[in-house]
Tab-separated table of C-alpha atoms in Angstrom:
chain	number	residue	atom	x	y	z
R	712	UNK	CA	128.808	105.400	105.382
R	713	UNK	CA	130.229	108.155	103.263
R	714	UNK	CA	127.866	109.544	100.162
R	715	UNK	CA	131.204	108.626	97.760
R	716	UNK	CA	130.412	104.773	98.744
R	717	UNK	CA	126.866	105.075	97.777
R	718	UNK	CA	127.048	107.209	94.644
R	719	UNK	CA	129.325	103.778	93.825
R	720	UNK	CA	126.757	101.314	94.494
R	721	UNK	CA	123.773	103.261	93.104
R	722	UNK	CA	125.645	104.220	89.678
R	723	UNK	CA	125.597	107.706	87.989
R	724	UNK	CA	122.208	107.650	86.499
R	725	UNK	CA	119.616	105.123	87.673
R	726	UNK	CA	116.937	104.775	85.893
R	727	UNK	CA	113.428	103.839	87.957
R	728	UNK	CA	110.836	104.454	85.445
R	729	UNK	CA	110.881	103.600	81.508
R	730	UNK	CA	107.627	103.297	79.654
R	731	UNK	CA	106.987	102.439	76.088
R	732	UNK	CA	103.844	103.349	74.247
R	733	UNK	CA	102.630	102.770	70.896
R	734	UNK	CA	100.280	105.241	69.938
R	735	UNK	CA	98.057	104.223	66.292
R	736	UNK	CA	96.564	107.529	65.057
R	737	UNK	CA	93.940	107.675	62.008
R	738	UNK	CA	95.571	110.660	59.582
R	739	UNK	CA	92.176	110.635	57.939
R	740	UNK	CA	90.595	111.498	60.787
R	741	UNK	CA	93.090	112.809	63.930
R	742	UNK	CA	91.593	109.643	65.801
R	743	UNK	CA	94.260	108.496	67.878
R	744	UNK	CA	94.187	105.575	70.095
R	745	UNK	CA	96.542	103.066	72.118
R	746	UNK	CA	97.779	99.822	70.769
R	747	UNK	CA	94.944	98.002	72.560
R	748	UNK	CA	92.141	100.315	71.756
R	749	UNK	CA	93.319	99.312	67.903
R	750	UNK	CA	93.542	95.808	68.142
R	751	UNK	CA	90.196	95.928	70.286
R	752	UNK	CA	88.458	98.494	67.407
R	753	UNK	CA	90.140	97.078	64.457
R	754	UNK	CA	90.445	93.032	64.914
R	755	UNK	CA	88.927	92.456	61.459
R	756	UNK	CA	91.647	94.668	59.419
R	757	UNK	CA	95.235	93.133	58.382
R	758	UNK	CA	96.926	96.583	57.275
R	759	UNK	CA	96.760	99.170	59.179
R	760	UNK	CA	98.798	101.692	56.448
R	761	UNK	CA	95.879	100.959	53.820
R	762	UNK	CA	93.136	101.443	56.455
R	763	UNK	CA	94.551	105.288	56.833
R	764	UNK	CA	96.083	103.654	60.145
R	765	UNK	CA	100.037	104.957	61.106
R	766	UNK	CA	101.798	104.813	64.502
R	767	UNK	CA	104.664	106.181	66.685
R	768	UNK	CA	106.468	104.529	69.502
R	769	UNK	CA	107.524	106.613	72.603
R	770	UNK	CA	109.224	105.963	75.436
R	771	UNK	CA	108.812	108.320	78.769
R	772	UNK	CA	111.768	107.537	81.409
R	773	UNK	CA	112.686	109.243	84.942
R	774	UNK	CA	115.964	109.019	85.879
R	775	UNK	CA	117.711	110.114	89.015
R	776	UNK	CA	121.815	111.191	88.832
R	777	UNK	CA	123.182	111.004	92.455
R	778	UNK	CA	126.635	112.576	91.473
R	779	UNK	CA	124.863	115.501	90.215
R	780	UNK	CA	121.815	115.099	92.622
R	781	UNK	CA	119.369	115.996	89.517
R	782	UNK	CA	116.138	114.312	88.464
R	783	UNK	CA	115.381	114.031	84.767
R	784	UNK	CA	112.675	113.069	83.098
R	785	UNK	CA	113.204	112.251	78.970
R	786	UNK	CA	110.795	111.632	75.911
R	787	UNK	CA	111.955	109.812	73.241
R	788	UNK	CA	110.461	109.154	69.394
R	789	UNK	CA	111.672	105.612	69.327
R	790	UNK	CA	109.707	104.331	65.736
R	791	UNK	CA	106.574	104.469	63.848
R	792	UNK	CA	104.442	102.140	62.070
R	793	UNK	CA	103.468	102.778	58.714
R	794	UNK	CA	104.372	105.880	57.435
R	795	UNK	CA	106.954	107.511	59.324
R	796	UNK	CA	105.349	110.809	61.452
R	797	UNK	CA	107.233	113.658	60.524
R	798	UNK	CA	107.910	115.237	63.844
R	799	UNK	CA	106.373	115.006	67.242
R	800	UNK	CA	105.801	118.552	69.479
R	801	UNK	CA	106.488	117.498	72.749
R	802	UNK	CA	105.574	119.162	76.496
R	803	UNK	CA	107.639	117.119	79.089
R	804	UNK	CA	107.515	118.410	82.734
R	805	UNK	CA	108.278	117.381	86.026
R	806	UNK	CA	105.596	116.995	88.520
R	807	UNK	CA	105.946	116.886	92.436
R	808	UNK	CA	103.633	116.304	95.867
R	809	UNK	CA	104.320	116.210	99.250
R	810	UNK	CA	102.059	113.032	98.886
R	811	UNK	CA	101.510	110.100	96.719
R	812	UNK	CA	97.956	110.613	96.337
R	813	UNK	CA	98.193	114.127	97.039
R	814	UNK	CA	97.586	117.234	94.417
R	815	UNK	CA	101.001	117.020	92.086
R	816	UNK	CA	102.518	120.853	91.057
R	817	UNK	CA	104.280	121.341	87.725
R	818	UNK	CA	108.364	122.489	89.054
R	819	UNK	CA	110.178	122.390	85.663
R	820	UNK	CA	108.626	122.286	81.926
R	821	UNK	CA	110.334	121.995	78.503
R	822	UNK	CA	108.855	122.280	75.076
R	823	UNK	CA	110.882	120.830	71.774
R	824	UNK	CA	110.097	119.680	68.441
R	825	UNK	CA	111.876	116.099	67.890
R	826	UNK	CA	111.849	113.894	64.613
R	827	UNK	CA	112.495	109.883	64.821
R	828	UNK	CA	115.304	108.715	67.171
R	829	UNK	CA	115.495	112.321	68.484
R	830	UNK	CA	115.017	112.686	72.315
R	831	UNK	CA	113.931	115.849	74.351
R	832	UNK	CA	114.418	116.225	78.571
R	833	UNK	CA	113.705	118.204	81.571
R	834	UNK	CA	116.098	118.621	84.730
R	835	UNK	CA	115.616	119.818	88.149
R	836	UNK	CA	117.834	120.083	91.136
R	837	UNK	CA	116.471	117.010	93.276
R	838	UNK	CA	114.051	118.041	96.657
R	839	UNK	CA	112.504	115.269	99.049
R	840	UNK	CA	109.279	114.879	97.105
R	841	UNK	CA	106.765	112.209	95.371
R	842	UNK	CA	107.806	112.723	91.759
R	843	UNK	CA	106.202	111.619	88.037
R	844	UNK	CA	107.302	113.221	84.819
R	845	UNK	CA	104.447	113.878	82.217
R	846	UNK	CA	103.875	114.369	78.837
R	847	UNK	CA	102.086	115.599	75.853
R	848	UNK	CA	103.043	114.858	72.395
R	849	UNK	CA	101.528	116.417	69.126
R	850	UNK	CA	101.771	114.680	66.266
R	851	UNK	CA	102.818	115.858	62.862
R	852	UNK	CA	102.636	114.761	58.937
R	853	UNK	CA	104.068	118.066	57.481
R	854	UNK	CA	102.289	120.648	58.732
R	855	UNK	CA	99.109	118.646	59.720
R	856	UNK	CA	98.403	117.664	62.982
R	857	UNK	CA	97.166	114.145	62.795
R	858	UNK	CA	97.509	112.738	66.451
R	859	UNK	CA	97.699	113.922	70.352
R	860	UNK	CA	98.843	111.709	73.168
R	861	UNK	CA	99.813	111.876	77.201
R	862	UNK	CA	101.288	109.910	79.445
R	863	UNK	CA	103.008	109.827	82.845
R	864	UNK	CA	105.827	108.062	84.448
R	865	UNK	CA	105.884	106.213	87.614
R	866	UNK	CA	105.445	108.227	90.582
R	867	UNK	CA	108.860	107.812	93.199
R	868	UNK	CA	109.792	109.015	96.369
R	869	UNK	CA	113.266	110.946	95.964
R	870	UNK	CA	115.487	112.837	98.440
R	871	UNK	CA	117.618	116.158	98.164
R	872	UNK	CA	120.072	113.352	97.011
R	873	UNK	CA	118.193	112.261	94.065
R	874	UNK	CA	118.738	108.906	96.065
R	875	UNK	CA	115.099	106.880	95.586
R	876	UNK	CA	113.487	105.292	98.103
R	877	UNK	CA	113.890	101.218	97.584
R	878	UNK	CA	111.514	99.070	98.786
R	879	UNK	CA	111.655	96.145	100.327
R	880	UNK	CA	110.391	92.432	101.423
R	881	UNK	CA	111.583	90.471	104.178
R	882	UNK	CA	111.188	87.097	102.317
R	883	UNK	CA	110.887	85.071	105.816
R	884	UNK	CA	108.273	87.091	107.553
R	885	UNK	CA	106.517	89.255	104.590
R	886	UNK	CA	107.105	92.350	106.258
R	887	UNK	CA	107.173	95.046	103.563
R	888	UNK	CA	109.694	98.141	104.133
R	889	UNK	CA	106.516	100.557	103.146
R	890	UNK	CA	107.419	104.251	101.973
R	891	UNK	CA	106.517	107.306	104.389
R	892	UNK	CA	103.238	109.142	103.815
R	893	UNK	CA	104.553	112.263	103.164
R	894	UNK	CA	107.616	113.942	102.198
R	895	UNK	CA	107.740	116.771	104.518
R	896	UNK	CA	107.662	115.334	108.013
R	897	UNK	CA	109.575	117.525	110.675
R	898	UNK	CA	112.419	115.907	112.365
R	899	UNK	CA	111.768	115.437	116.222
R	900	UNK	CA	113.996	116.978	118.706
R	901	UNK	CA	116.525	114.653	119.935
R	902	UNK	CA	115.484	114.882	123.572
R	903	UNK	CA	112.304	113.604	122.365
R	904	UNK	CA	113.426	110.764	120.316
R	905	UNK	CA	112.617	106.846	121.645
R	906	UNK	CA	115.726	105.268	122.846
R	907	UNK	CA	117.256	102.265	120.935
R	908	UNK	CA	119.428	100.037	123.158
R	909	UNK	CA	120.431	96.506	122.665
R	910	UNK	CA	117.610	95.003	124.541
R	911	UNK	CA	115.179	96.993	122.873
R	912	UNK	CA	116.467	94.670	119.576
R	913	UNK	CA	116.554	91.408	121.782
R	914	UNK	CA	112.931	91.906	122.207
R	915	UNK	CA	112.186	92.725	118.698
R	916	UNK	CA	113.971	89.211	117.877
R	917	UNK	CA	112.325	87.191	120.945
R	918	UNK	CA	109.128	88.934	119.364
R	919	UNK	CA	109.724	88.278	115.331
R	920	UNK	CA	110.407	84.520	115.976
R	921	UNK	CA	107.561	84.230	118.423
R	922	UNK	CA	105.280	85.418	115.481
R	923	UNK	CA	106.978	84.491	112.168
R	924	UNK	CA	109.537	81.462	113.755
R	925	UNK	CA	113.071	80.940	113.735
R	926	UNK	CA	114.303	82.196	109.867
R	927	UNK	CA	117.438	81.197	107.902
R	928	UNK	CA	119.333	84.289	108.138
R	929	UNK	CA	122.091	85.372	111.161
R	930	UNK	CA	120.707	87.900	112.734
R	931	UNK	CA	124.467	89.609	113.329
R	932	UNK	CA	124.406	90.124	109.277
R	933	UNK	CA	120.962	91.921	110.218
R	934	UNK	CA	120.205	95.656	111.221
R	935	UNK	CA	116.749	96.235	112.569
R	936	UNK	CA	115.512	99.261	110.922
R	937	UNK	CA	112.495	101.775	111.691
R	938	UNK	CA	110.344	102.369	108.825
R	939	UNK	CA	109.883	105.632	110.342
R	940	UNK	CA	113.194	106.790	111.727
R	941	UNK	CA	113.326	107.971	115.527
R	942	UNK	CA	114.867	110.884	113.767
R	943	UNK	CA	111.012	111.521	112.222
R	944	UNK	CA	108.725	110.592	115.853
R	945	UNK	CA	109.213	106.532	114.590
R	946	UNK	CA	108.524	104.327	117.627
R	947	UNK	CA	110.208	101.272	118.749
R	948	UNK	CA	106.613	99.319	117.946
R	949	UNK	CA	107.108	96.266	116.409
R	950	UNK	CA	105.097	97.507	113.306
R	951	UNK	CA	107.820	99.699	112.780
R	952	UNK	CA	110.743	97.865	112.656
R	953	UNK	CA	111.923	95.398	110.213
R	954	UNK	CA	114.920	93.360	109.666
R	955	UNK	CA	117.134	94.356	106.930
R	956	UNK	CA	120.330	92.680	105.566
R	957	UNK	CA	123.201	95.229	107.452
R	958	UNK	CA	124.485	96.368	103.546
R	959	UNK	CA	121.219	96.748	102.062
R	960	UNK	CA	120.095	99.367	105.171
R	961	UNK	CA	123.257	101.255	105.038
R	962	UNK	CA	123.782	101.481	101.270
R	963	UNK	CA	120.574	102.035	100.373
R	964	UNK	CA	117.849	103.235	103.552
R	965	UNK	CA	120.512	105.126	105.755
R	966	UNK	CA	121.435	106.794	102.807
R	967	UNK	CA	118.041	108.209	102.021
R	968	UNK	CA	116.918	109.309	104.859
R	969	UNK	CA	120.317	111.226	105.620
R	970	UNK	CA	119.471	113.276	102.959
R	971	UNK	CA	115.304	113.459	103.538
């Protein structure tokens, strides 16, 4: 299927990660603290203003633009509480691994001043890695620093597409369409590469239904895909394969790993 069909499907921008936090911050005191840390530490008070007690809302997004193949990761001063902070200092970057649980490296960084309902980003040509955006934000009452707070995104598996890896459950057997390990595996050479033939999927049928039973779907609107594509050493195992609806796997998982 052609990248133009895709693109179609998967929008411009597609947004996989969008957090909102409310961050309470003492300006008698710089204490700063989460939402739940104030309710927890400050059950007995009913007005936070008149208790020294202010807040500001942000909201930390990745987004992924397959037209443009960038990943971008925006902070956004969304409200306050109490008095209105007069400016935030932010420090967003973008953050990438080879691994999900592996060391992340800083690849793009952008520092910016931005006052309520102002928004500040940082873009990167996409590469197949785990990514997360960060941030820091200072916060400021004139020229006073009265608050500090970080956060991170969700961490997602991209491609040199900006195309994300989707997951998936096969509802019939529970089978889960689990991401790869890493995001630097070597492709295989093709003379080395397990054969797929159509008995090879008549077993993998004879062998699902044996195990799960017979399910509700056709399996002629079904694909059966390799979690770990041929293409990357993937075997013909059973533990490797699961049935996916035919659009769904070419859409969506041919898609990505075309561009891994």
């Amino acid at each position: 299927m052609e990248d133009s069909k895709v693109k179609s499907v998967i929008q411009d921008v597609y947004v996989l990660s969008k957090t909102t936090q409310i961050v309470v911050y003492n300006n008698t005191n710089n204490n700063t603290m989460s939402l739940d840390e104030y309710i927890d530490n400050y059950k007995t008070q009913t007005n936070a203003t008149t208790a020294g007690m202010n807040g500001v809302v942000i909201t930390n997004e990745m987004y992924s633009n397959v037209n443009n193949s960038i990943i971008q990761h925006k902070v956004t001063y969304d409200g306050y509480i109490g008095k209105q902070a007069d400016y935030l200092n932010i420090k967003n970057t973008l953050e990438a691994s080879t691994s999900r649980f592996g060391s992340f490296s800083t690849l793009a960084t952008n520092y910016q001043n931005i006052r309520y309902k102002q928004s500040t980003s940082t873009t990167i040509t996409a590469s197949t890695y785990f990514w997360r955006g960060y941030y820091s934000a200072i916060i400021y009452e004139g020229s006073s620093s009265v608050g500090f707070k970080t956060g991170y995104t969700s961490t997602i598996l991209y491609n040199r597409g900006a195309v994300p890896y989707f997951s998936y459950t096969d509802a019939h057997s529970g089978i889960r369409l689990t991401e790869p390990n890493f995001s630097n595996m070597n492709a295989v050479p093709t003379h080395l590469r397990v054969d797929w033939t159509n008995n090879d999927r008549r077993d993998y049928i004879v062998w699902y239904v044996t195990n799960y039973g017979k399910p509700a779907f056709n399996w002629e609107d079904y694909d059966i895909h390799h979690i770990i594509p041929r293409e990357y050493g993937g075997t013909n195992s059973p533990y490797n394969l699961i049935p996916l609806p035919r659009q769904y796997h070419q859409l969506f998982h041919t898609s990505f790993w075309r561009l891994y």
